[in-house]
Amino acid sequence: MKLTCLIVAALVSIPFHANAEEAIEIKLSSKATKFPADAPVDLAVTFTNVSDSPVRVLGYHTPIVEGIEADILTVSMGEKPVEYIGRLYKRAAPTDRDSLTLKPGESVTGIASLWDNYDLAVSGTYSIQYKTEIFSPQSDRELAVSNVITLDIEGREPRPNPDDLEDETKIVNGNNEKFKGCSDSEKNAIISARQHALNYADDSYDYLVAGNVTTRYTTWFGAYDSSRYSTVRDNFRKIRDAVDNEDIKFYCNCNKSAYAYVIPWENYKIHLCKAFWPAPMTGDDSKAGTLIHEISHFWRNASTRDIEYGHSAAQSLATSKPHKAIKNADSHEYFAEATPYSPYNPCAPTVTSHTGAPITATWDGANCHVMNIPSGLTAFVHNNAYYVNAVPGTSCPAPSGWDTANCYILPYPSWSTSYFIWSGNLYLTPGPGNACPSPSWFDGANCYVMPLPWGSTPFKWSNNLYITPPPNCPIGGYDGAHCLVGTAPASRTASIWGSSFYYNH
């Protein structure tokens, strides 16, 4: 659920001189204390204005208008919290139309169904309490709570979702999505929003894989901590993979004023409501951001909750409670939207060449093209890096010279006992009086011949000293075995297709 709040996330507006208990009384009651597996578990929640001034209650944080539409109850069995499995809505900022006003002494009652909204799979004794935050001029926020009731409930599975019982022939298949009750223009808007959401998710994941910690991160997730950072990075990996690969079912028949809702355990079913359609495609509270927000709720992905709503509250959460910000759906949406938004470049991450210089890839409509492979070379990928096999060289470093087969250096002196390599250089043992054949020279200990190039091997043949020619790398640089061209970005997978190096989108 996504709420963009007013100055505070006020669920109840109370008189200036009243605290929560002095303003409103909340009472839970039940007609029974024991519920067999086939019996609905319905509780009455009664709100009474016990002050001498009107009290306003935010309707959708009560069961008064349309039953439970948010996680408004604290349910536990023993010491173990019970999971909320009901709808999670993304909503616009509250207005007067969302509020219920209670006159002094007035009471209203709503019915809260536990079976439809909380996980009652295990038989046992459940404790239930209503809790909500209200706005108080004295303390900014106060907690308003009801009494606690205990019920013996026989375990049961969630009741079937009406969407799952409807005629599947009404589902229209797309390329990577399914649509229910959507017009052609709505389908096109959804497809575009999904592509922008993928751009958002790709950009977010690339940012996090690169280890960036700029204000973009700290604004929404707080001060850097390696464990929290890793959690956010993994969340966006799962969000990105879901947006890109999962078969998402979109329902366009929601008539509520909200943007959208999901049921977090029903993976990849997104219900799009009235506010979604006029929303901008990108930017604050956008269509693309809505998809990021809702997909983050699914248990298979980030399993986010709606701890705080709106930009200001999410920023405050990042500052004061970053351990909660990493679980907050709005924080993920606003990080992804990264307003002001600029169109995402899927090939923005650069390849690191063998010299460390960046190599820029280009989008070919499907993947990121890094470069063409020169004709005649054998190319391969190893450890996410691009290679080609070295070819025999014909270039000989001074003072050696090419003799059409190898690199000739000098006549091998009869008095030299051996040649050897030390610290990457080729040497001869000196003759009498420290004699050294030209072009070698005495360095105070031995006859220094030349630096030995990578891949070259010295040898003696027909009383002459040679080295094999250094392997030639038409592209890249020799690493002692092959020609390293470059390394793909850590967030992407290097590949070869046809005669080109690529990395995946």
XYZ file of C-alpha atoms in Angstrom:
505
model
C 0.000 0.000 0.000
C 1.261 3.453 -0.872
C -0.026 6.543 0.951
C 1.188 10.060 0.295
C 0.457 11.718 3.605
C -0.288 15.232 4.654
C 1.947 16.955 7.202
C 1.897 13.763 9.287
C 0.454 10.305 8.804
C -2.577 11.194 10.881
C -5.243 8.575 11.249
C -7.272 10.544 13.795
C -7.525 14.311 14.220
C -8.104 15.143 17.896
C -8.903 18.295 19.860
C -6.034 20.521 20.936
C -6.184 19.775 24.680
C -6.914 16.040 24.400
C -4.575 13.086 24.292
C -5.439 9.865 22.472
C -7.352 8.250 25.343
C -9.245 11.458 26.081
C -10.311 11.856 22.449
C -11.410 8.441 21.234
C -12.206 5.033 22.682
C -11.666 1.955 20.510
C -13.331 -1.324 21.467
C -12.967 -4.788 19.920
C -15.723 -7.348 20.473
C -16.768 -10.736 19.151
C -20.019 -12.670 19.363
C -18.092 -15.894 19.978
C -14.776 -16.993 21.465
C -14.377 -20.261 19.533
C -14.406 -20.580 15.748
C -14.406 -23.892 13.832
C -12.514 -24.036 10.536
C -15.558 -23.213 8.388
C -16.770 -20.253 10.476
C -15.954 -16.639 9.543
C -13.935 -14.802 12.199
C -15.571 -11.383 12.221
C -14.843 -8.782 14.889
C -16.735 -5.590 15.648
C -14.519 -2.500 16.007
C -16.292 0.414 17.656
C -14.933 3.974 17.708
C -16.467 6.377 20.228
C -15.713 10.089 20.475
C -15.337 10.627 24.234
C -14.242 14.269 23.901
C -16.321 17.423 23.680
C -15.164 18.252 20.120
C -15.536 16.550 16.730
C -12.983 13.833 15.924
C -11.977 12.831 12.393
C -10.935 9.259 11.601
C -9.203 8.248 8.370
C -11.733 5.841 6.938
C -9.514 3.333 5.173
C -7.521 2.728 8.367
C -10.697 1.467 9.963
C -13.032 -1.360 8.929
C -15.994 1.030 8.985
C -16.354 1.817 5.281
C -15.420 -1.377 3.398
C -13.926 -3.723 5.954
C -10.173 -4.170 6.409
C -8.160 -2.367 3.717
C -4.815 -2.225 5.555
C -2.900 -3.965 8.319
C -4.873 -2.340 11.155
C -4.806 -5.163 13.703
C -2.027 -6.653 15.780
C -2.634 -10.401 15.737
C -0.465 -12.939 17.504
C -0.511 -16.542 18.657
C 1.532 -16.802 21.812
C 4.706 -14.783 21.205
C 4.561 -15.201 17.429
C 3.109 -12.393 15.266
C 0.557 -13.471 12.668
C 1.188 -12.330 9.101
C -1.137 -9.864 7.399
C -2.224 -11.389 4.078
C -4.779 -8.827 2.953
C -4.652 -6.122 0.318
C -1.857 -3.571 0.203
C -3.032 -0.412 -1.520
C -1.174 2.482 -3.084
C -3.247 5.576 -2.395
C -3.173 9.290 -3.041
C -2.848 11.774 -0.186
C -5.819 11.700 2.201
C -8.547 14.287 1.655
C -11.660 15.223 3.595
C -13.582 12.674 1.551
C -11.428 9.916 3.117
C -12.337 10.931 6.665
C -15.179 10.018 8.986
C -16.173 12.750 11.434
C -17.504 11.694 14.841
C -19.495 14.213 16.823
C -19.024 14.333 20.614
C -20.480 11.151 22.048
C -21.003 9.553 18.624
C -19.991 5.931 17.960
C -19.453 4.022 14.735
C -18.818 0.293 14.268
C -17.213 -1.680 11.482
C -16.691 -5.399 10.910
C -13.118 -6.683 10.596
C -12.736 -10.115 8.989
C -9.661 -11.965 10.243
C -10.094 -14.915 7.881
C -9.691 -12.806 4.752
C -6.779 -10.735 6.030
C -4.583 -12.661 8.480
C -2.845 -16.036 8.307
C -4.990 -18.393 10.398
C -3.447 -21.624 9.102
C -2.537 -22.920 12.576
C -5.111 -23.865 15.213
C -4.659 -22.134 18.559
C -5.464 -19.169 20.767
C -5.064 -15.827 19.020
C -4.705 -12.393 20.634
C -6.064 -9.423 18.677
C -5.751 -5.679 19.254
C -6.432 -2.612 17.148
C -3.575 -0.079 17.086
C -3.212 3.156 15.189
C -1.186 6.353 15.317
C -3.060 9.603 15.796
C -1.939 13.212 15.593
C -1.657 15.192 18.816
C -0.492 18.830 19.042
C 1.314 17.954 22.250
C 3.357 14.956 21.059
C 3.069 15.008 17.258
C 2.061 11.355 17.254
C 0.321 9.200 19.805
C -0.665 5.568 19.798
C -4.365 4.833 20.107
C -5.138 1.215 21.053
C -8.160 -0.920 21.712
C -8.691 -3.606 24.279
C -7.133 -7.040 23.628
C -9.385 -10.009 22.960
C -8.417 -13.687 22.751
C -10.117 -16.199 20.474
C -9.735 -19.940 19.923
C -9.547 -20.390 16.140
C -9.325 -23.652 14.237
C -6.745 -23.481 11.458
C -7.895 -22.820 7.905
C -6.535 -21.810 4.498
C -7.347 -18.357 3.079
C -10.690 -18.192 1.325
C -10.375 -18.259 -2.487
C -9.847 -14.902 -4.130
C -12.866 -14.059 -6.330
C -10.425 -13.245 -9.140
C -9.308 -16.876 -9.183
C -12.877 -18.112 -9.538
C -13.729 -16.031 -12.572
C -13.782 -17.326 -16.119
C -10.172 -17.681 -17.296
C -11.320 -17.200 -20.886
C -11.632 -13.502 -19.994
C -7.866 -13.329 -19.481
C -6.036 -11.869 -22.498
C -2.436 -12.979 -23.002
C 0.327 -10.535 -23.875
C 4.011 -11.142 -24.542
C 5.003 -11.312 -20.872
C 1.784 -10.342 -19.142
C -1.883 -11.189 -18.930
C -4.757 -8.710 -18.825
C -8.201 -8.874 -17.270
C -10.808 -6.237 -18.081
C -8.291 -3.937 -19.823
C -8.991 -1.877 -22.918
C -6.430 -1.681 -25.718
C -5.272 1.758 -24.568
C -4.928 0.478 -20.996
C -2.897 -2.502 -22.195
C -0.561 -0.174 -24.081
C -0.153 2.026 -21.000
C 0.651 -1.013 -18.850
C 3.231 -2.320 -21.327
C 4.911 1.092 -21.464
C 4.818 1.430 -17.669
C 6.406 -1.992 -17.296
C 9.249 -1.055 -19.650
C 9.897 2.135 -17.697
C 9.703 0.155 -14.457
C 12.350 -2.202 -15.857
C 14.486 0.821 -16.691
C 14.020 2.034 -13.110
C 14.908 -1.380 -11.686
C 17.940 -1.824 -13.973
C 19.240 1.625 -13.120
C 18.721 1.042 -9.387
C 20.464 -2.323 -9.447
C 23.387 -1.006 -11.503
C 23.787 1.841 -9.013
C 23.837 -0.566 -6.060
C 26.117 -3.164 -7.672
C 28.617 -0.370 -8.342
C 28.666 0.334 -4.596
C 27.538 3.950 -4.913
C 26.628 5.778 -1.711
C 25.441 9.215 -2.796
C 22.535 11.315 -1.553
C 20.270 9.247 -3.786
C 20.873 6.287 -1.469
C 21.099 8.063 1.880
C 17.949 10.122 1.226
C 15.785 7.007 1.107
C 17.749 4.369 3.045
C 19.875 6.353 5.495
C 23.517 6.168 6.485
C 25.615 3.445 4.882
C 25.734 0.077 6.594
C 27.077 -2.902 4.656
C 24.318 -5.283 5.781
C 21.480 -2.857 5.011
C 23.068 -1.920 1.683
C 23.290 -5.599 0.749
C 19.600 -6.047 1.601
C 18.534 -3.160 -0.644
C 20.762 -4.433 -3.462
C 19.248 -7.914 -3.210
C 15.743 -6.429 -3.084
C 16.321 -4.623 -6.371
C 17.851 -7.717 -7.943
C 14.617 -9.572 -7.211
C 12.428 -6.636 -8.262
C 14.376 -6.272 -11.519
C 14.136 -9.981 -12.291
C 10.383 -9.978 -11.598
C 9.699 -6.936 -13.768
C 11.799 -8.394 -16.571
C 10.880 -12.063 -16.522
C 7.728 -12.898 -14.591
C 4.372 -13.467 -16.217
C 2.441 -10.667 -14.485
C -1.354 -10.632 -14.470
C -2.866 -7.143 -14.567
C -6.480 -6.496 -13.558
C -8.080 -3.270 -14.782
C -11.431 -3.687 -13.025
C -10.643 -1.959 -9.704
C -13.077 0.905 -9.146
C -11.482 2.304 -5.997
C -9.841 5.734 -5.923
C -6.449 4.212 -5.096
C -3.623 3.639 -7.599
C -3.321 -0.127 -7.218
C -3.250 -3.006 -4.797
C -1.713 -6.440 -4.441
C -2.182 -9.372 -2.123
C 1.444 -10.082 -1.177
C 1.267 -13.876 -1.189
C -0.507 -13.996 -4.572
C 2.590 -13.517 -6.659
C 2.437 -11.249 -9.675
C -1.224 -10.257 -9.642
C -1.551 -6.472 -9.734
C -4.906 -4.721 -9.561
C -4.868 -1.276 -11.153
C -7.332 1.269 -9.797
C -8.662 4.679 -10.851
C -5.670 6.842 -9.817
C -3.232 4.757 -11.867
C -4.516 5.824 -15.263
C -4.036 9.626 -15.043
C -0.685 9.265 -13.236
C 2.455 10.322 -15.180
C 4.401 7.526 -16.831
C 7.589 8.415 -14.884
C 8.498 10.753 -12.047
C 6.906 11.131 -8.615
C 4.084 8.664 -7.933
C 4.194 7.498 -11.540
C 2.797 4.484 -13.316
C 6.286 2.966 -13.474
C 6.901 3.786 -9.814
C 3.582 2.192 -8.881
C 4.710 -1.092 -10.453
C 8.035 -0.961 -8.579
C 6.160 -0.220 -5.353
C 3.628 -3.031 -5.750
C 6.104 -5.637 -6.986
C 8.308 -4.900 -3.959
C 5.421 -6.072 -1.727
C 5.396 -9.660 -2.968
C 6.847 -12.097 -0.491
C 8.936 -13.689 -3.237
C 10.639 -10.349 -3.864
C 11.424 -7.744 -1.204
C 8.376 -8.374 1.041
C 8.204 -4.652 1.816
C 5.647 -3.093 4.122
C 4.118 0.347 4.320
C 5.892 1.726 7.364
C 5.806 5.354 6.239
C 3.985 7.076 3.397
C 5.077 9.970 1.201
C 8.372 11.715 0.454
C 8.762 13.628 3.707
C 7.932 10.733 5.997
C 10.124 8.318 4.021
C 13.061 10.727 4.241
C 12.563 11.078 8.002
C 12.415 7.292 8.321
C 15.758 6.970 6.497
C 17.326 9.410 8.951
C 15.854 8.084 12.192
C 15.235 4.391 11.496
C 17.215 3.192 8.471
C 16.650 -0.440 9.498
C 12.963 0.155 8.777
C 13.548 2.250 5.648
C 15.016 -0.798 3.883
C 11.664 -2.549 4.460
C 9.512 0.383 3.354
C 7.821 0.193 -0.065
C 7.773 3.961 -0.612
C 11.509 4.149 0.038
C 12.118 1.663 -2.761
C 9.771 3.461 -5.142
C 11.287 6.906 -4.566
C 14.841 5.571 -4.813
C 13.934 3.985 -8.158
C 12.145 7.058 -9.489
C 15.229 9.142 -8.677
C 13.434 12.341 -9.646
C 14.210 14.168 -11.884
C 14.017 11.118 -14.118
C 15.955 10.890 -17.355
C 15.418 8.047 -19.836
C 17.467 5.039 -18.811
C 20.391 3.932 -20.942
C 20.502 0.130 -20.672
C 24.145 0.166 -21.799
C 25.358 2.855 -19.415
C 27.711 0.517 -17.454
C 31.051 0.488 -19.248
C 33.371 -2.410 -19.993
C 36.777 -2.083 -18.350
C 39.491 -2.581 -20.977
C 42.791 -4.358 -20.341
C 44.394 -0.941 -19.723
C 41.644 0.137 -17.315
C 40.095 2.563 -19.782
C 36.296 2.374 -20.233
C 34.737 0.854 -23.330
C 31.239 2.162 -24.072
C 28.650 -0.331 -25.316
C 25.706 0.543 -27.554
C 22.131 -0.740 -27.508
C 21.195 -2.854 -30.524
C 17.555 -3.325 -29.571
C 18.115 -6.492 -27.575
C 21.520 -6.390 -25.858
C 24.546 -4.164 -25.412
C 27.083 -4.402 -28.242
C 30.649 -3.947 -26.998
C 32.732 -4.379 -30.170
C 33.227 -6.468 -33.278
C 35.748 -9.306 -33.150
C 38.405 -8.994 -35.892
C 38.241 -11.665 -38.577
C 40.425 -14.724 -38.034
C 40.575 -14.504 -34.228
C 39.214 -17.101 -31.828
C 37.211 -15.349 -29.100
C 35.891 -16.631 -25.770
C 34.512 -15.411 -22.434
C 36.052 -16.415 -19.112
C 35.115 -15.074 -15.654
C 32.861 -12.466 -17.303
C 35.803 -11.116 -19.324
C 36.342 -10.997 -23.082
C 39.387 -12.733 -24.627
C 40.883 -13.634 -27.976
C 43.655 -16.117 -28.588
C 47.055 -14.584 -29.310
C 48.521 -15.106 -32.777
C 52.204 -15.781 -33.583
C 54.157 -12.566 -33.739
C 56.780 -11.333 -36.208
C 57.867 -8.247 -34.276
C 61.122 -8.544 -32.348
C 62.034 -6.081 -29.584
C 65.468 -4.469 -29.725
C 68.213 -5.505 -29.678
C 66.852 -8.702 -31.266
C 65.875 -8.945 -34.926
C 63.451 -11.034 -36.971
C 65.173 -13.740 -39.064
C 61.918 -14.983 -40.667
C 61.487 -17.611 -37.950
C 62.580 -16.232 -34.546
C 64.230 -13.245 -32.937
C 68.045 -13.400 -33.294
C 70.026 -11.653 -30.533
C 73.743 -12.529 -30.670
C 76.326 -15.270 -31.298
C 76.465 -17.484 -28.268
C 79.974 -17.214 -26.710
C 81.801 -20.460 -26.094
C 82.884 -19.337 -22.653
C 79.383 -18.550 -21.341
C 78.134 -21.380 -19.192
C 74.431 -20.521 -19.413
C 71.742 -17.972 -20.053
C 69.096 -17.300 -17.411
C 66.110 -15.110 -16.605
C 65.995 -12.972 -13.506
C 63.398 -10.380 -12.606
C 61.973 -10.433 -16.124
C 65.330 -9.861 -17.833
C 67.538 -12.136 -19.957
C 71.182 -12.605 -18.864
C 74.370 -14.506 -19.806
C 77.124 -15.537 -17.459
C 80.219 -13.357 -18.183
C 83.492 -14.575 -19.737
C 87.071 -14.031 -18.557
C 87.600 -10.530 -17.282
C 83.798 -10.034 -17.155
C 83.624 -10.076 -20.971
C 80.145 -9.715 -22.489
C 79.321 -10.231 -26.186
C 77.731 -7.246 -27.887
C 75.067 -6.035 -27.563
C 74.970 -7.342 -23.976
C 76.866 -5.479 -21.251
C 78.302 -6.213 -17.846
C 76.087 -4.919 -15.058
C 78.496 -5.659 -12.243
C 77.500 -9.299 -11.873
C 76.391 -10.759 -15.209
C 75.872 -9.900 -18.860
C 72.559 -8.060 -19.240
C 70.995 -8.889 -22.605
C 67.451 -7.411 -22.729
C 64.051 -7.387 -21.063
C 62.267 -10.630 -21.881
C 58.812 -9.913 -23.344
C 55.763 -11.752 -22.006
C 55.240 -14.973 -23.912
C 58.788 -15.107 -25.288
C 61.129 -17.987 -24.544
C 64.965 -17.819 -24.899
C 66.796 -20.673 -26.562
C 70.204 -21.564 -27.996
C 70.416 -22.916 -31.544
C 73.429 -23.373 -33.823
C 75.625 -21.376 -31.410
C 73.286 -18.397 -31.461
C 71.024 -16.946 -28.768
C 67.377 -16.410 -29.766
C 64.012 -15.657 -28.256
C 60.695 -16.744 -29.674
C 58.753 -13.735 -30.985
C 56.254 -12.278 -28.463
C 52.657 -13.357 -29.111
C 50.689 -10.726 -30.968
C 47.363 -9.385 -29.659
C 45.475 -7.698 -32.514
C 43.134 -6.432 -29.783
C 43.584 -6.380 -26.033
C 46.707 -7.110 -24.087
C 48.646 -10.308 -23.469
C 48.105 -11.719 -19.957
C 50.624 -14.532 -20.207
C 48.298 -16.937 -21.974
C 45.711 -15.055 -24.035
C 44.719 -11.568 -25.083
C 42.485 -9.896 -22.477
C 40.204 -7.404 -24.199
C 38.137 -6.225 -21.254
C 35.814 -7.139 -18.383
C 32.027 -6.758 -18.483
C 30.217 -4.701 -15.787
C 29.655 -6.660 -12.592
C 25.872 -6.382 -12.942
C 25.840 -7.807 -16.483
C 26.797 -11.084 -18.169
C 29.419 -11.098 -20.926
C 28.570 -13.034 -24.068
C 29.506 -13.600 -27.702
C 26.992 -13.601 -30.498
C 27.999 -13.864 -34.128
C 31.285 -11.990 -34.485
C 30.781 -9.500 -31.651
C 31.229 -9.136 -27.908
C 28.043 -8.283 -25.971
C 26.686 -8.021 -22.494
C 23.075 -8.703 -21.598
C 20.446 -6.086 -20.800
